Amino acid sequence: MAPWAGAMIPGRIFSASPHTLLEGMVLWSPSIRAGLKPSQLLPQQAPSRPLSVGYMNCAKHQELPGKKPLSEKKLKRHFVDRRRVLVRAGNGGSGASCFHSEPRKEFGGPDGGDGGSGGHVILRVDQQVRSLSSVLSLYQGFHGEDGGRKNCSGRGGATLYIRVPVGTLVKEGSETVAELSHPGDEYIAALGGAGGKGNRFFLANDNRAPAMYTPGEPGQERVLLLELKTVAHAGLVGFPNAGKSSLLRAISNAKPTVASYPFTTLNPHIGIVHYADHQQVAVADIPGIVRGAHQNRGLGLSFLRHIERCLFLLFVVDLSLPEPWAQVEDLKYELEKHKEGLSQRPHEIIANKMDLPQARANLPRLQAHLGQEVIALSALTGENLEQLLLRVKVLHDACVEAERGQGRQPLRW
Ligand SMILES: Nc1nc2c(ncn2[C@@H]2O[C@H](COP(=O)(O)OP(=O)(O)OP(=O)(O)O)[C@@H](O)[C@H]2O)c(=O)[nH]1
Ligand SMILES: [Mg+2]
């Protein structure tokens, strides 16, 4: 038994959400308090169901019968953590050039009003927004109105707000110009153009009837790169077909596509694991990486960037393949090549596909090679998933503590 398993004391660890496999788990907490291994426990109200529950339908085929699942390419609700945006603020309105006109009042003087200023484009942090998928590629701010007669100024253009998630980095070229880390934080992405002056503005002692006016200034235009600092608490890292998507389906209510061919997952998906102490842990299913990924092979560098933005990692290994320890070594090598120290991030090794006979034989060899315990489970049958969930909670709590220790606000879902 891993040393952390016994220390996992919190009373009610899992929620009983009907969508997750955690149904009924709240009942197991007293025995967990008693320090028993999860696999020794039995739920109190469902005695016929062992703790390592076999949820065949958790991992695959949860769609309604007759409803064709959306292909990965058509599935637009995937997680977007990077967006290039062209922001154009509104132009200022033009000043007016006209003269006061009233019966029996000759030479009424200039009365052209100033133009309204153009609206800014502002990035604003909204806690309801989770990814950059709702951010468009082009934003055009509202223009200011032209000035009018009788010294009427034009109406200013309204401010255009772009809602972004907490932890958005704003980059221009290679320089980071803003870090939006708290709800309500704002950054002026583009300044609206100033309104022009009407001819009344140019009235002077030596020029009592100026006809001149100035046009409004154009709004600022910038190309910004928005990036999310943190994608999720945990990232599932593994070779294609290791069973990452199956695992995410099994522990959360996310529905990434599962298939027996490599590179099924093309975009990251986030699933939320609910715990009974109202803690929510976000787990990201990241597309498979291959040997040479750090040189942009396979699906390449962008997915290594997603991994970089997870607080801790779950290395998923296909235990049914020969020499599964090579997978762990290769994954760590790729991460380290991409960014120094990335493979040292808090992590856990998950040996998947334990339901296959060759996997059972491989488990002791894998543990001997790595010299450490691994979490052996089956995403397909649901075997031993609770051990993974306990470990995820421990890693999550440790990361939150570390973030707080560094004076940073921990990521909340
Ligand atoms: N027997 C068995 N098969 C599994 C298990 N987990 C996943 N599989 C199968 O392995 C294949 C790949 O599973 P996926 O979840 O799509 O793997 P993935 O790691 O997300 O793959 P990519 O998206 O290509 O990176 C599917 O045919 C799954 O049914 C398991 O625990 N046992
Ligand atoms: Mg997948």
mmCIF file of N, CA, C and O in Angstrom, residues 121-157:
data_model
loop_
_atom_site.group_PDB
_atom_site.id
_atom_site.type_symbol
_atom_site.label_atom_id
_atom_site.label_comp_id
_atom_site.label_asym_id
_atom_site.label_seq_id
_atom_site.Cartn_x
_atom_site.Cartn_y
_atom_site.Cartn_z
ATOM 1 N N VAL A 121 -11.412 48.663 -26.489
ATOM 2 C CA VAL A 121 -11.650 47.214 -26.414
ATOM 3 C C VAL A 121 -10.891 46.740 -25.174
ATOM 4 O O VAL A 121 -9.690 46.976 -25.042
ATOM 5 N N ILE A 122 -11.621 46.143 -24.247
ATOM 6 C CA ILE A 122 -11.035 45.788 -22.943
ATOM 7 C C ILE A 122 -11.167 44.292 -22.687
ATOM 8 O O ILE A 122 -12.232 43.708 -22.937
ATOM 9 N N LEU A 123 -10.109 43.687 -22.217
ATOM 10 C CA LEU A 123 -10.162 42.287 -21.778
ATOM 11 C C LEU A 123 -10.554 42.293 -20.316
ATOM 12 O O LEU A 123 -9.942 43.019 -19.517
ATOM 13 N N ARG A 124 -11.575 41.521 -19.977
ATOM 14 C CA ARG A 124 -12.018 41.502 -18.580
ATOM 15 C C ARG A 124 -12.125 40.047 -18.113
ATOM 16 O O ARG A 124 -12.679 39.205 -18.823
ATOM 17 N N VAL A 125 -11.602 39.778 -16.923
ATOM 18 C CA VAL A 125 -11.629 38.406 -16.401
ATOM 19 C C VAL A 125 -13.025 38.087 -15.866
ATOM 20 O O VAL A 125 -13.589 38.852 -15.097
ATOM 21 N N ASP A 126 -13.547 36.971 -16.324
ATOM 22 C CA ASP A 126 -14.858 36.512 -15.881
ATOM 23 C C ASP A 126 -14.708 35.087 -15.373
ATOM 24 O O ASP A 126 -14.224 34.216 -16.098
ATOM 25 N N GLN A 127 -15.134 34.859 -14.133
ATOM 26 C CA GLN A 127 -14.941 33.533 -13.538
ATOM 27 C C GLN A 127 -15.786 32.457 -14.206
ATOM 28 O O GLN A 127 -15.497 31.276 -14.081
ATOM 29 N N GLN A 128 -16.840 32.884 -14.884
ATOM 30 C CA GLN A 128 -17.708 31.910 -15.556
ATOM 31 C C GLN A 128 -17.043 31.325 -16.798
ATOM 32 O O GLN A 128 -17.433 30.283 -17.287
ATOM 33 N N VAL A 129 -16.051 32.052 -17.325
ATOM 34 C CA VAL A 129 -15.404 31.613 -18.574
ATOM 35 C C VAL A 129 -14.256 30.694 -18.207
ATOM 36 O O VAL A 129 -13.463 30.994 -17.314
ATOM 37 N N ARG A 130 -14.188 29.547 -18.878
ATOM 38 C CA ARG A 130 -13.185 28.542 -18.519
ATOM 39 C C ARG A 130 -12.075 28.405 -19.559
ATOM 40 O O ARG A 130 -10.967 28.005 -19.248
ATOM 41 N N SER A 131 -12.413 28.685 -20.818
ATOM 42 C CA SER A 131 -11.362 28.555 -21.832
ATOM 43 C C SER A 131 -11.468 29.719 -22.803
ATOM 44 O O SER A 131 -12.395 30.531 -22.717
ATOM 45 N N LEU A 132 -10.533 29.784 -23.721
ATOM 46 C CA LEU A 132 -10.526 30.896 -24.667
ATOM 47 C C LEU A 132 -11.348 30.566 -25.914
ATOM 48 O O LEU A 132 -11.260 31.260 -26.914
ATOM 49 N N SER A 133 -12.154 29.483 -25.848
ATOM 50 C CA SER A 133 -12.897 29.074 -27.043
ATOM 51 C C SER A 133 -13.949 30.104 -27.447
ATOM 52 O O SER A 133 -14.324 30.178 -28.607
ATOM 53 N N SER A 134 -14.401 30.923 -26.485
ATOM 54 C CA SER A 134 -15.422 31.911 -26.857
ATOM 55 C C SER A 134 -14.802 33.202 -27.386
ATOM 56 O O SER A 134 -15.503 34.118 -27.800
ATOM 57 N N VAL A 135 -13.480 33.287 -27.368
ATOM 58 C CA VAL A 135 -12.809 34.498 -27.846
ATOM 59 C C VAL A 135 -12.679 34.420 -29.376
ATOM 60 O O VAL A 135 -12.228 33.412 -29.916
ATOM 61 N N LEU A 136 -13.118 35.468 -30.072
ATOM 62 C CA LEU A 136 -13.087 35.469 -31.535
ATOM 63 C C LEU A 136 -11.720 35.941 -32.025
ATOM 64 O O LEU A 136 -10.894 36.403 -31.237
ATOM 65 N N SER A 137 -11.521 35.855 -33.323
ATOM 66 C CA SER A 137 -10.204 36.254 -33.836
ATOM 67 C C SER A 137 -10.123 37.739 -34.148
ATOM 68 O O SER A 137 -9.041 38.287 -34.311
ATOM 69 N N LEU A 138 -11.263 38.407 -34.268
ATOM 70 C CA LEU A 138 -11.255 39.845 -34.581
ATOM 71 C C LEU A 138 -12.311 40.567 -33.753
ATOM 72 O O LEU A 138 -13.455 40.101 -33.665
ATOM 73 N N TYR A 139 -11.919 41.671 -33.167
ATOM 74 C CA TYR A 139 -12.880 42.517 -32.465
ATOM 75 C C TYR A 139 -12.766 43.939 -32.986
ATOM 76 O O TYR A 139 -11.667 44.484 -33.066
ATOM 77 N N GLN A 140 -13.899 44.502 -33.367
ATOM 78 C CA GLN A 140 -13.937 45.890 -33.822
ATOM 79 C C GLN A 140 -14.729 46.704 -32.814
ATOM 80 O O GLN A 140 -15.905 46.406 -32.547
ATOM 81 N N GLY A 141 -14.088 47.705 -32.227
ATOM 82 C CA GLY A 141 -14.767 48.530 -31.227
ATOM 83 C C GLY A 141 -15.793 49.458 -31.870
ATOM 84 O O GLY A 141 -15.834 49.613 -33.097
ATOM 85 N N PHE A 142 -16.612 50.118 -31.038
ATOM 86 C CA PHE A 142 -17.663 51.017 -31.539
ATOM 87 C C PHE A 142 -17.066 52.397 -31.812
ATOM 88 O O PHE A 142 -16.300 52.922 -31.002
ATOM 89 N N HIS A 143 -17.484 52.961 -32.962
ATOM 90 C CA HIS A 143 -16.970 54.286 -33.326
ATOM 91 C C HIS A 143 -17.715 55.376 -32.576
ATOM 92 O O HIS A 143 -18.895 55.217 -32.233
ATOM 93 N N GLY A 144 -17.026 56.505 -32.379
ATOM 94 C CA GLY A 144 -17.695 57.668 -31.788
ATOM 95 C C GLY A 144 -18.531 58.368 -32.856
ATOM 96 O O GLY A 144 -18.221 58.278 -34.046
ATOM 97 N N GLU A 145 -19.562 59.072 -32.424
ATOM 98 C CA GLU A 145 -20.406 59.791 -33.399
ATOM 99 C C GLU A 145 -19.795 61.160 -33.715
ATOM 100 O O GLU A 145 -19.069 61.725 -32.897
ATOM 101 N N ASP A 146 -20.156 61.668 -34.891
ATOM 102 C CA ASP A 146 -19.659 62.986 -35.291
ATOM 103 C C ASP A 146 -20.318 64.065 -34.440
ATOM 104 O O ASP A 146 -21.433 63.877 -33.930
ATOM 105 N N GLY A 147 -19.631 65.202 -34.320
ATOM 106 C CA GLY A 147 -20.210 66.333 -33.590
ATOM 107 C C GLY A 147 -21.382 66.903 -34.391
ATOM 108 O O GLY A 147 -21.504 66.661 -35.591
ATOM 109 N N GLY A 148 -22.239 67.660 -33.720
ATOM 110 C CA GLY A 148 -23.408 68.210 -34.417
ATOM 111 C C GLY A 148 -23.476 69.709 -34.310
ATOM 112 O O GLY A 148 -22.575 70.357 -33.784
ATOM 113 N N ARG A 149 -24.580 70.267 -34.832
ATOM 114 C CA ARG A 149 -24.796 71.719 -34.762
ATOM 115 C C ARG A 149 -25.062 72.100 -33.305
ATOM 116 O O ARG A 149 -25.220 71.245 -32.455
ATOM 117 N N LYS A 150 -25.182 73.355 -33.063
ATOM 118 C CA LYS A 150 -25.522 73.918 -31.735
ATOM 119 C C LYS A 150 -24.595 73.373 -30.645
ATOM 120 O O LYS A 150 -25.036 73.031 -29.543
ATOM 121 N N ASN A 151 -23.337 73.262 -30.994
ATOM 122 C CA ASN A 151 -22.296 72.812 -30.038
ATOM 123 C C ASN A 151 -22.541 71.428 -29.460
ATOM 124 O O ASN A 151 -22.106 71.125 -28.345
ATOM 125 N N CYS A 152 -23.294 70.617 -30.176
ATOM 126 C CA CYS A 152 -23.565 69.270 -29.657
ATOM 127 C C CYS A 152 -22.377 68.360 -29.936
ATOM 128 O O CYS A 152 -21.968 68.193 -31.101
ATOM 129 N N SER A 153 -21.857 67.764 -28.863
ATOM 130 C CA SER A 153 -20.755 66.798 -29.052
ATOM 131 C C SER A 153 -21.350 65.466 -29.487
ATOM 132 O O SER A 153 -22.474 65.123 -29.097
ATOM 133 N N GLY A 154 -20.579 64.722 -30.237
ATOM 134 C CA GLY A 154 -21.029 63.386 -30.656
ATOM 135 C C GLY A 154 -20.963 62.408 -29.488
ATOM 136 O O GLY A 154 -20.159 62.578 -28.564
ATOM 137 N N ARG A 155 -21.782 61.368 -29.559
ATOM 138 C CA ARG A 155 -21.781 60.357 -28.491
ATOM 139 C C ARG A 155 -20.519 59.499 -28.589
ATOM 140 O O ARG A 155 -20.112 59.131 -29.703
ATOM 141 N N GLY A 156 -19.914 59.218 -27.464
ATOM 142 C CA GLY A 156 -18.714 58.356 -27.460
ATOM 143 C C GLY A 156 -19.078 56.908 -27.759
ATOM 144 O O GLY A 156 -20.187 56.464 -27.425
ATOM 145 N N GLY A 157 -18.186 56.170 -28.382
ATOM 146 C CA GLY A 157 -18.437 54.751 -28.677
ATOM 147 C C GLY A 157 -18.430 53.937 -27.390
ATOM 148 O O GLY A 157 -17.625 54.209 -26.491
#
